[in-house]
XYZ file of C-alpha atoms in Angstrom:
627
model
C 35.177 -24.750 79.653
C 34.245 -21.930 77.864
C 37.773 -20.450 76.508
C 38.394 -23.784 75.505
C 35.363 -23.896 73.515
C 36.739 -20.787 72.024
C 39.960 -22.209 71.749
C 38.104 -25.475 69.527
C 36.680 -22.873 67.385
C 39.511 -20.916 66.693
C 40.978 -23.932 65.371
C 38.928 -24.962 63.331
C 39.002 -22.641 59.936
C 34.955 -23.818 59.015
C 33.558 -22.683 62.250
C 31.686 -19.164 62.484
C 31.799 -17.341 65.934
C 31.548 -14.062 66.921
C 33.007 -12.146 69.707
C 31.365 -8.621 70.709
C 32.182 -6.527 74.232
C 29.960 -3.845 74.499
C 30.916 -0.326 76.237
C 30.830 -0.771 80.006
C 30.796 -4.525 80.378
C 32.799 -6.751 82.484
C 32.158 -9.739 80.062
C 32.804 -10.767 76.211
C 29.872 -12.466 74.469
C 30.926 -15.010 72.846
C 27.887 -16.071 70.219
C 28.244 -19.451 67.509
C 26.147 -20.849 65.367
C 25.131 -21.734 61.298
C 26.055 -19.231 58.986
C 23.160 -18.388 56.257
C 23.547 -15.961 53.449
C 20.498 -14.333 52.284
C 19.673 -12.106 49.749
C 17.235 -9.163 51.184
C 16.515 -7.628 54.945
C 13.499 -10.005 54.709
C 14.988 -12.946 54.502
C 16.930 -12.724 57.631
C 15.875 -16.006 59.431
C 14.356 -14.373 62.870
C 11.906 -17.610 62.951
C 13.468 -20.673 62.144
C 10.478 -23.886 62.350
C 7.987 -21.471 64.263
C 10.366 -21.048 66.737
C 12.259 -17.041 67.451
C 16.114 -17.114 66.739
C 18.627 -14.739 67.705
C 20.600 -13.918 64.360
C 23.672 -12.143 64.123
C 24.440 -10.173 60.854
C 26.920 -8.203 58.660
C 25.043 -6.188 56.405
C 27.099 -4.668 53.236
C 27.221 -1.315 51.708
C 25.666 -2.929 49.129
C 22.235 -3.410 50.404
C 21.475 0.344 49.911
C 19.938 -1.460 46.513
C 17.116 -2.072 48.448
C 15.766 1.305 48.824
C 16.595 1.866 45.014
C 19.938 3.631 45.662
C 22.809 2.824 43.258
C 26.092 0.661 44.471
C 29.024 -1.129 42.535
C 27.968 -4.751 43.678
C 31.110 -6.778 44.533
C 28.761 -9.591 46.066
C 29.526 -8.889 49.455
C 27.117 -11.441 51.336
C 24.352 -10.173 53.439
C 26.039 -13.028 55.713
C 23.709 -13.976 58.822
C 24.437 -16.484 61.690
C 21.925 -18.392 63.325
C 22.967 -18.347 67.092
C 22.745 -22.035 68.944
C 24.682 -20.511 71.315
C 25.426 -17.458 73.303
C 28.281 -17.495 76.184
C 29.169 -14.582 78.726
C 33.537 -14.570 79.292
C 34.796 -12.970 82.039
C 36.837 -10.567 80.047
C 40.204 -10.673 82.506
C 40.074 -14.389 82.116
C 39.438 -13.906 77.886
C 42.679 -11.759 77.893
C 44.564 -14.253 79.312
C 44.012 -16.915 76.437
C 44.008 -14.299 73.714
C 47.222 -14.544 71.650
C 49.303 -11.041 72.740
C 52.361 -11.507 70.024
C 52.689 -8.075 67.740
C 51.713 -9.069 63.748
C 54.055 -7.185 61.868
C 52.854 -5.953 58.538
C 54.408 -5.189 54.849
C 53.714 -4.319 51.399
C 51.026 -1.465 53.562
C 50.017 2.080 52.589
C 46.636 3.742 50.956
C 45.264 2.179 47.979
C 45.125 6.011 46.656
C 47.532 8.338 46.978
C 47.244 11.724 48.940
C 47.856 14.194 45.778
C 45.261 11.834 43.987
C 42.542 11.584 46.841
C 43.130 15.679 47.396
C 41.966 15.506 43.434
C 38.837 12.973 44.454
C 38.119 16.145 47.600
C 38.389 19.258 44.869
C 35.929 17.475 42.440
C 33.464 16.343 44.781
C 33.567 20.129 46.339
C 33.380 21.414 43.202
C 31.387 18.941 40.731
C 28.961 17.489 43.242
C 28.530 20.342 46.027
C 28.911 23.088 43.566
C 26.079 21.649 41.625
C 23.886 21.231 44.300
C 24.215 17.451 44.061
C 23.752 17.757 47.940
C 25.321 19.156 51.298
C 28.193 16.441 52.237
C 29.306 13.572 50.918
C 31.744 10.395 52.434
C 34.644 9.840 50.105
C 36.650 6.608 50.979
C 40.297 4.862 50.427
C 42.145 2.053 52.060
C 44.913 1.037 53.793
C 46.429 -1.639 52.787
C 48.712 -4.318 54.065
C 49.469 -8.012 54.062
C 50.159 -10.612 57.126
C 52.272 -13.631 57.427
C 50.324 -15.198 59.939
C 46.976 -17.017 59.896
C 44.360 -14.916 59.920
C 42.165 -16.141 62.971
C 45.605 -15.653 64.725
C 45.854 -11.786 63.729
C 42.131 -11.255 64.212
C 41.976 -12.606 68.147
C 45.830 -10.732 68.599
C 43.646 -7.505 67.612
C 41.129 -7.963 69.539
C 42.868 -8.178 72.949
C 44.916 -5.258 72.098
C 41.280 -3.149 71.193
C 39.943 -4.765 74.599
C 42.923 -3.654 75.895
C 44.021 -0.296 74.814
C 40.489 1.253 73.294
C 38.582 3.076 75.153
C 34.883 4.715 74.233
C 33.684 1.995 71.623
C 29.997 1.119 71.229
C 31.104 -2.307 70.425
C 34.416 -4.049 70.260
C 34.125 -6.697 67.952
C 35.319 -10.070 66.124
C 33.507 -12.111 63.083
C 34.912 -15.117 62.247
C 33.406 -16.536 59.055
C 35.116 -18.881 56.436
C 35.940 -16.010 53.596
C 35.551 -13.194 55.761
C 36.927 -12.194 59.133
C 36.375 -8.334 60.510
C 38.007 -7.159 63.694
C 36.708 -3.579 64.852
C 35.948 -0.917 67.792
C 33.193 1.218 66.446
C 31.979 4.076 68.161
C 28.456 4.380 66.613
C 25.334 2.852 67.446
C 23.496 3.186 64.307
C 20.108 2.331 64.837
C 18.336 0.453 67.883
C 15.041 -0.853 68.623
C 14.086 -1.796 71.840
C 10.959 -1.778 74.136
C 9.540 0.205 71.273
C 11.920 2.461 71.538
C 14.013 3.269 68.402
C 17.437 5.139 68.438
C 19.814 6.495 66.384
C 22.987 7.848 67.211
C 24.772 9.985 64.612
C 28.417 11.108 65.446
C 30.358 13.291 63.309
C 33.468 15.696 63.789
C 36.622 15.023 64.903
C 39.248 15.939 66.983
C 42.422 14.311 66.872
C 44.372 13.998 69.848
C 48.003 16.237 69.501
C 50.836 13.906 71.336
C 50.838 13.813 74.829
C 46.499 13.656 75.023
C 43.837 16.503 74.573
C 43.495 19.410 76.538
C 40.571 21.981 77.369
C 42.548 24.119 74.987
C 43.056 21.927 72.356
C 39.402 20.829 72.644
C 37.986 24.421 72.619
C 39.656 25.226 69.326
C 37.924 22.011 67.741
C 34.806 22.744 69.428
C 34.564 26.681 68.041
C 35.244 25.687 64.529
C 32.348 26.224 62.365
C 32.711 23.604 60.058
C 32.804 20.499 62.651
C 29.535 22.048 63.769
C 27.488 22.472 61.013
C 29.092 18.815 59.960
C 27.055 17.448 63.017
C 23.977 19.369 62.472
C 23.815 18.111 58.460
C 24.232 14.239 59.631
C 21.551 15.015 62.161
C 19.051 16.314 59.799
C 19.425 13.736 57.561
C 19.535 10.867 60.355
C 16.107 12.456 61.468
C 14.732 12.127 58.048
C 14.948 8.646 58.602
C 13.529 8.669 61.966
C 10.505 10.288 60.772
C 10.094 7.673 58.220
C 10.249 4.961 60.902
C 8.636 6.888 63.880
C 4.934 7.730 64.128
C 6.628 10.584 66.546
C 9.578 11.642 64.272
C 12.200 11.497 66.733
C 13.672 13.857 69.137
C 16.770 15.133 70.212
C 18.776 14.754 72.901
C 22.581 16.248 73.507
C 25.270 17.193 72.114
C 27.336 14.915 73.920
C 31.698 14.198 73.582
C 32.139 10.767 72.745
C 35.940 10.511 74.185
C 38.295 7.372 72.849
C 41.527 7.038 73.427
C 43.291 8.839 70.136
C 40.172 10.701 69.363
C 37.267 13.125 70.402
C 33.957 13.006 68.405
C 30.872 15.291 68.772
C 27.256 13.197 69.040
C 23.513 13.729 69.676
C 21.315 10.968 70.224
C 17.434 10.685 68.318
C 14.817 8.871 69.993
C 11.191 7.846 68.621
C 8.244 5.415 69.043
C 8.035 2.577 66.124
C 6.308 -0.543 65.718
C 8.134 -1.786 62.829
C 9.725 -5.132 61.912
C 13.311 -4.487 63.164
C 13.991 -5.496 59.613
C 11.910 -2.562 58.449
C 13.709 -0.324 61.021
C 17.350 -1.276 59.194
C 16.433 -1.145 55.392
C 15.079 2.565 56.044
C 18.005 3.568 57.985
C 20.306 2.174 55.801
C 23.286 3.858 56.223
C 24.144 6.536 58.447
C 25.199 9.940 56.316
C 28.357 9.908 58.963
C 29.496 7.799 55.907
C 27.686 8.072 53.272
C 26.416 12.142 53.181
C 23.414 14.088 52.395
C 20.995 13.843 51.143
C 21.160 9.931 51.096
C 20.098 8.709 47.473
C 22.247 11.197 45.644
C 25.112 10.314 48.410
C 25.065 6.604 47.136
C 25.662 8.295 43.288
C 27.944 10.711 43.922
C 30.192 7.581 46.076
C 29.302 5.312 42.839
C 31.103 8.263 40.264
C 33.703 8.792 42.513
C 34.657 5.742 44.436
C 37.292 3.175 42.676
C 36.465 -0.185 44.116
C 33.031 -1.574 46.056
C 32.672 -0.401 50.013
C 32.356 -4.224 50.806
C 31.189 -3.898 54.390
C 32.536 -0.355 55.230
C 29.173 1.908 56.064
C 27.422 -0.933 56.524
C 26.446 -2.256 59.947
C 26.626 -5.505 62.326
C 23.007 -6.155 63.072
C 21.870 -8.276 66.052
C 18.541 -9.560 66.323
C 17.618 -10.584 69.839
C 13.956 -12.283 70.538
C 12.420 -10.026 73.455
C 9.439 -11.352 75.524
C 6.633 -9.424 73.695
C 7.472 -11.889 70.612
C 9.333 -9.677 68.544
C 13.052 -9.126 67.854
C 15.039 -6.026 69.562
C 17.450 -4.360 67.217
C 20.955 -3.123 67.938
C 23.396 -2.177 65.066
C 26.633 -0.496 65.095
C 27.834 0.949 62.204
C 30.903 -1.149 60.294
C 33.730 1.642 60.871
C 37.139 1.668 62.571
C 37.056 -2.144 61.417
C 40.193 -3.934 60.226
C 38.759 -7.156 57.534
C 41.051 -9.778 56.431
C 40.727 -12.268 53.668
C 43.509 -13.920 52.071
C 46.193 -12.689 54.026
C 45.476 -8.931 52.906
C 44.538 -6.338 55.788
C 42.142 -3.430 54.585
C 41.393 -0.610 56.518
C 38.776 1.489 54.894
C 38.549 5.088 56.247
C 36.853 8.387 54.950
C 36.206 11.887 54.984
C 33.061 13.950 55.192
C 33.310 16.884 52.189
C 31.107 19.741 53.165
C 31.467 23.094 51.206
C 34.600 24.358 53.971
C 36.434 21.113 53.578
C 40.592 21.897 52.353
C 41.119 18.833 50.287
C 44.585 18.080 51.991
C 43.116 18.799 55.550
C 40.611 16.048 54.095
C 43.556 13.343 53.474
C 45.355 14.190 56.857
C 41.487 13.221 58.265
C 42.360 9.921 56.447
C 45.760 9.235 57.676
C 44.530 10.481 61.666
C 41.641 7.537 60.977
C 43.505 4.681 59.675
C 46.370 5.853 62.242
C 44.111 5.204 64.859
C 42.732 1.796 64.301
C 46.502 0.357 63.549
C 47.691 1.801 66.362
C 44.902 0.832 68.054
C 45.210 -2.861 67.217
C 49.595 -2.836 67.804
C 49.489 -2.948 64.052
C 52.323 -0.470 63.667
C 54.471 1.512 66.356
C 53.918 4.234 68.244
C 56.094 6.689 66.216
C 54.257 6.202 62.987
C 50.590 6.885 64.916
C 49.963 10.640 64.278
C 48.141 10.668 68.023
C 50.637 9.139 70.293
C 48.752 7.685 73.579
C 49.694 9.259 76.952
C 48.943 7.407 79.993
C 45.774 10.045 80.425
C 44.551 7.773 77.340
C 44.375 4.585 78.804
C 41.565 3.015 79.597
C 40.008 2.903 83.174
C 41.326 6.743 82.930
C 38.884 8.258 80.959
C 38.848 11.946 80.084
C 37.155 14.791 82.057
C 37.079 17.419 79.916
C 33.677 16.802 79.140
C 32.494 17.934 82.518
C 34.925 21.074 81.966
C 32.847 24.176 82.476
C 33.742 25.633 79.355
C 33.621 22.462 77.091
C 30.289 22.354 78.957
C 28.892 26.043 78.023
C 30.339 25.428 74.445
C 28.445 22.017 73.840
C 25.095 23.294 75.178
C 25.407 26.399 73.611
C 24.937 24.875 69.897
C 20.914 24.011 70.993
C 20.353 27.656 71.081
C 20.795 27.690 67.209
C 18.266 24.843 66.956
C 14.384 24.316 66.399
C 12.378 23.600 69.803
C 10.312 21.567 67.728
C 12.972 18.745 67.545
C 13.931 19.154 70.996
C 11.359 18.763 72.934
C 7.807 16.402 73.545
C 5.169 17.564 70.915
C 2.439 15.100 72.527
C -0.069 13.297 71.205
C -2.697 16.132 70.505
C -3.151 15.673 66.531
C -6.089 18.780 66.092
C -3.783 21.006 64.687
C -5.306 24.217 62.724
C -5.390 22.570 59.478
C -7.696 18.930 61.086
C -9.815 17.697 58.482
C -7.395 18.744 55.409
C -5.567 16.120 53.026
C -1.806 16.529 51.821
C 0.180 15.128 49.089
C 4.035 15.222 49.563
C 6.141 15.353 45.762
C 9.535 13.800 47.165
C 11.927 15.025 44.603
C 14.673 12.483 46.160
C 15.497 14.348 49.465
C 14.186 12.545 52.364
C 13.845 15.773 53.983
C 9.919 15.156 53.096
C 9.673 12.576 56.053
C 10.240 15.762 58.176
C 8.179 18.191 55.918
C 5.405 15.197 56.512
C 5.794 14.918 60.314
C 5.229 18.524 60.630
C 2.050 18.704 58.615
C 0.652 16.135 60.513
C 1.479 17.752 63.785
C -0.249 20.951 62.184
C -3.389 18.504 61.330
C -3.179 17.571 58.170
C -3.436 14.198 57.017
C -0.176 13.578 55.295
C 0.709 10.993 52.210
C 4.381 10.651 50.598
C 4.600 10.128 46.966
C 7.941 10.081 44.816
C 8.070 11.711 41.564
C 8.400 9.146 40.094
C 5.546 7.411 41.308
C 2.760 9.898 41.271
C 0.175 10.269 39.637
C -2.193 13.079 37.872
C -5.309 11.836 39.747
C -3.434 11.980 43.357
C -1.942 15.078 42.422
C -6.028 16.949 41.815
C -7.371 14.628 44.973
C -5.608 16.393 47.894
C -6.478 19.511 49.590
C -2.749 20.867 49.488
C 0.187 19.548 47.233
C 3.876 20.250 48.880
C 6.018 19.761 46.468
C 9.264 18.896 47.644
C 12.637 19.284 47.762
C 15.449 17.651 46.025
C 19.152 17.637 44.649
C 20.330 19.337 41.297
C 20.131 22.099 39.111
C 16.473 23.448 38.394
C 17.293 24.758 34.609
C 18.035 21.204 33.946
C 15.868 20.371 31.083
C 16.884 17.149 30.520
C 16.617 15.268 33.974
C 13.007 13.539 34.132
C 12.842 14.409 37.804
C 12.906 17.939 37.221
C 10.333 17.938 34.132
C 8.075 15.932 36.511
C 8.522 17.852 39.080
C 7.399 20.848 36.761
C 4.494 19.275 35.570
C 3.272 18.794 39.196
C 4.061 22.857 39.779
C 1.973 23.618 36.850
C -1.145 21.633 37.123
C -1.546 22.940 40.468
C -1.012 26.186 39.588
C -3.451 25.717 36.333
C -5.728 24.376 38.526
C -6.154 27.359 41.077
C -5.509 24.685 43.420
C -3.151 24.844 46.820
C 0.229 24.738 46.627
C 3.536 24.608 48.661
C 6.447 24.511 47.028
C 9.779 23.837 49.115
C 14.030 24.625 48.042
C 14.144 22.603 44.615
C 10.449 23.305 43.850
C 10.479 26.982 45.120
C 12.767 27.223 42.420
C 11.195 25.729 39.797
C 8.004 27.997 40.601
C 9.912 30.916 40.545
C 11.060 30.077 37.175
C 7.413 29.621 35.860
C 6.683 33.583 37.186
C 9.691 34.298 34.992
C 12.347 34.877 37.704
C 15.942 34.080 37.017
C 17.406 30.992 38.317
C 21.054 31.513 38.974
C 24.323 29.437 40.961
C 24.906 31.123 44.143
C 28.345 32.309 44.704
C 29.240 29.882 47.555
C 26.332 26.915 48.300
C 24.446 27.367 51.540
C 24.485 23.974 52.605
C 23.715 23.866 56.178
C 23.508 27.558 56.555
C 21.291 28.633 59.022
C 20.045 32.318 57.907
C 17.773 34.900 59.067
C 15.790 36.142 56.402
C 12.723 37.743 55.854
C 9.322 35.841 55.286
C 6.436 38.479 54.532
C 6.831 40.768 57.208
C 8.108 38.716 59.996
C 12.119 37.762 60.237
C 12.737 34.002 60.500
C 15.661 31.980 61.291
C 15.477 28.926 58.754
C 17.839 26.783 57.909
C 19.035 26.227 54.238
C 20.330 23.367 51.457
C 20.654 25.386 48.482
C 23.323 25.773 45.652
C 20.645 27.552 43.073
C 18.592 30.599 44.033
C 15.732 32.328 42.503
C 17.045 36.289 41.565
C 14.639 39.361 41.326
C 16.171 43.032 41.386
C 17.016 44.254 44.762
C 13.693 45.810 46.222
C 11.053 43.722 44.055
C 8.593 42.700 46.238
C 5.635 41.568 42.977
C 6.580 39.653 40.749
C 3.162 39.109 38.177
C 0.147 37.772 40.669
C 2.912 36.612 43.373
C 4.647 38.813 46.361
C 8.022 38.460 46.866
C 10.294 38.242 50.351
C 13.852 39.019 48.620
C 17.299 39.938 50.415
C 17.042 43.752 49.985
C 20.578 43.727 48.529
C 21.437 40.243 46.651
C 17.550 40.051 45.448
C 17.926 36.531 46.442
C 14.401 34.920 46.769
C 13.223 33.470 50.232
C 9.464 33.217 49.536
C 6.614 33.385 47.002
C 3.078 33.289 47.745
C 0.362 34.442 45.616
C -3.739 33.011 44.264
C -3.755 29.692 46.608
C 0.760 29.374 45.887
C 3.028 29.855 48.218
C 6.670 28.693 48.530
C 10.043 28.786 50.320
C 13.547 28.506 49.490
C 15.105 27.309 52.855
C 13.925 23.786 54.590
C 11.402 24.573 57.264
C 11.955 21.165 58.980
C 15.128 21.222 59.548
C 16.381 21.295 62.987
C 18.429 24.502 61.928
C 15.157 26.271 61.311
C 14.239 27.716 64.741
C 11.402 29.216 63.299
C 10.065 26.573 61.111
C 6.996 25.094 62.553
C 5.436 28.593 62.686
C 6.665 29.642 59.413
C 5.515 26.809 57.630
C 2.180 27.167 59.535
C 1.879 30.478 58.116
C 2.577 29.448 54.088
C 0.025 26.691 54.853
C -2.756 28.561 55.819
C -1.783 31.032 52.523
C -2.469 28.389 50.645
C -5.325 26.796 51.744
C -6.789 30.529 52.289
């Protein structure tokens, strides 16, 4: 009864259905219903006449407009469907009535070419990195192709051979809608509420599988290399920027873990935080993962806006399901919209990307590309063995999964990356809120780096009652009303007389300072301090984004992580500079703290999860100030 009720909808080109296996199930869901397109995260129907509703829905790139980030808006829909009806398929039985028949392809290759996307790579390195735009950005292209066959056809073909040959995916999906059909295995649970419970799983690196499967060899080499690490640890830090924002315990940490498919190896942690948010809520702040988008987030969406040709559509963006839970709410789960094939019009588009951090080789960039797209086509039958870059051995099949996880050495070498981290993110801080500074008031300047949600989450752990204002926002009477001002960090070059964030930003520096009244400055604002006591600003040679340094801080030597392309410059040995002291490298002069007459301030990011010594350090420049 129930595959012929799929077979009645595949037939009928106005009916909206959606088929979703999730990782470790024996059955496919098989979920129908009205579709409704609606304009905001608030509008998705979750009550429809007083009753709960479970509503599936695709969410597009585009709806980063709602937290005020820029997109080109190609009027993909924010395209919901009310479900009437949710079946459980025995998924033996589904294979058996999916259409098997290979869908050849033609008129297919990248919308960009590789010597033209290596270009895209060397200017985003250079123009948007070397600028201090931010620490990594997702650049994408497309494969494309066209069919000859209907497209419900292709999409259900696809699907069996994903069910089939995939192995690893959070979901495994099909979305049949009229205008828009996506077929998918994505390995990334975005964001989930349950229980309470909210989780976020970024995933970032990876390790293609040479012909013939991985090895512990192969999968040491990937697992040393410097740049797949600190690639992990940037998409963390900025995936707990958002927990913080939705968590009233900012999140913790839990892994790393291997997240093993069948052509290739990624690394992963998973976050994990208390909220009591509309699961609505939870998406629009998490909206979207910096695995495809970069760091940090608002300047991500520009820099993709200068450099990308054409709208994301639904790439980055996430299928959301809303499922009524017995305390009255919704629970939340949403995988990110990657490894996903769409189809409209009898064109196929594959979008894939690459994450550009400051070691990225712009061609080793594009063969990232090709390994991606590779994957999913081969994945779905789409094109023949000998044109997939990762050929599958039998290892790869499913029901065989890998074991080099539990390899003693893969084993040391995955745990071994916590050592570089702060306890503070990895384990329970409890519930005790009496820190030393109880009783105190804080104002937060976010300069456009969410990294304040963090900055916030500690001060309140340390006592303080904490407020976030943007710089945009603020205003002189909540600037003189708090006991401390932080003023935050933030993308782009300090000397920059002409942006309005920066000149705000320096008028909040000042008045504090004019005022005699406490101040932390953080990276961006450090900066502009220093350049009020008359200390030169300068690009640094290479940009320390994601560089986790040990550097002196008045006397003691911390290990802080730092997100900076710009450093304040005094003479080797300096240590006063007018009323402030100085913690410099002895030989570059580079600046690493200021403090001085209720002022202090720090170049690196003391909540970051690469600052091991954060929490104490920032305890420390907080009790300076407030001295």
């Amino acid at each position: 009864m129930t595959l012929s009720r799929l077979a009645a909808l595949t037939a009928d080109p106005r009916s909206s259905f959606v088929l979703i296996a999730r990782d470790g199930a024996d059955t496919v869901e098989l979920l129908t219903g009205e579709v409704v397109d609606v304009d905001l995260l608030a509008d998705i129907p979750l009550t429809v006449d007083g009753a709960a509703r479970e509503v599936f829905a695709l969410v597009p790139y585009r709806q980063v407009r709602e937290r005020g980030f820029v997109s080109q808006d190609d009027g993909a829909p924010l395209r919901c469907i009310v479900v009437d009806e949710h079946l459980h398929l025995p998924t033996p039985d589904l294979l058996t009535a999916l259409p098997e028949a290979r869908i050849p392809l033609h008129d297919d290759g990248f919308d960009i070419a590789d010597d033209e996307y290596a270009a895209i790579v060397e200017r985003v390195i250079a123009d948007e990195i070397g600028r201090g735009e931010g620490a990594n950005f997702v650049i994408r292209r497309d494969f494309t192709a066209r069919i000859d066959v209907d497209e419900r056809t292709a999409a259900l073909t696809w699907f069996r051979a994903l069910l089939t040959h995939e192995r690893g995916a959070y979901w495994t999906f099909a979305v049949f809608t009229p205008g828009h059909i996506a077929v998918g295995a994505s390995p990334e649970a975005h964001v989930v509420a349950r229980d309470g419970i909210v989780t976020m799983n970024p995933i970032s690196g990876t390790f293609r599988h040479p012909a013939g499967g991985a090895t512990k060899e192969t999968l040491v080499d990937f697992l040393s290399s410097t740049k797949e690490t600190e690639e992990l640890f940037m998409v963390v830090d900025e995936e707990l920027k958002m927990m913080s924002a939705v968590c009233s315990d900012g999140g913790r940490i839990t892994g790393p873990h291997l997240k093993e498919m069948s052509r290739l190896t990624h690394t992963e942690y998973m976050l994990r935080g208390r909220s009591r948010l509309d699961p609505r809520d939870i998406l629009r702040e998490t909206m979207f993962a910096p695995t495809v988008t970069g760091s940090p987030m608002q300047n991500a969406c520009a820099v993709i806006h200068r450099h990308e040709r054409e709208p994301r559509g639904y790439y980055s963006g996430v299928a959301a399901l809303f499922t009524p839970n017995v305390d009255g709410g919704h629970d939340l789960d949403a995988p990110i919209l990657i490894r996903t094939v769409y189809l409209k019009d009898g064109e196929v588009r594959v979008p894939v990307g690459a994450t550009l951090v400051r070691h990225s080789d712009p061609h080793g960039e594009v063969s990232e590309t090709h390994g991606k797209a590779a994957g999913v086509l081969g994945a779905i039958g789409a094109i023949d063995r000998d044109r997939v870059a990762e050929e599958r051995s039998d290892a790869d099949a499913p029901g065989a999964p890998l074991t080099l996880a539990d390899d003693p050495t893969v084993a040391a070498l995955l745990s071994s990356r916590n050592a570089r981290l702060a306890d503070f993110w990895l384990n329970p801080q409890g519930d005790d809120d009496s820190g030393p500074f109880a009783g105190r008031t804080a104002l937060v300047v976010d300069a456009e780096d969410r990294f304040t949600t963090m900055l916030a989450h500690q001060l309140r752990h340390l006592g303080l009652d904490v407020r976030i204002a943007t710089w945009s926002d603020v205003h002189d009477a909540d600037i003189d009303a708090v006991d401390l001002v932080v003023a935050g960090p933030g993308p782009g070059d300090p000397r920059d007389t002409e942006s309005p964030r920066i000149s705000r930003m320096r008028d909040v520096v000042a008045r504090r300072r004019s005022a005699g009244a406490p101040l932390l400055a953080v990276c961006l604002s450090h900066q502009i301090l220093a350049d009020s006591l008359g200390i030169a600003l300068t690009p640094l040679d290479a940009p320390h984004q994601g560089l986790q340094k040990s550097v002196p801080v008045f006397g003691e030597d911390a290990s802080i992580g730092f997100y900076n392309t710009f450093t304040a410059r005094v003479s080797p040995g300096a240590t006063v500079i007018g009323d402030a002291e100085v913690s410099a490298d002895s030989t570059s002069g580079d600046v690493y703290a200021l403090r001085g007459p209720r002022f202090s301030s720090v170049q690196g990011h003391l909540e970051s999860i690469l600052s091991r010594d954060g929490i104490r350090t920032l305890e420390r420049l907080v009790a300076h100030a407030l001295r």
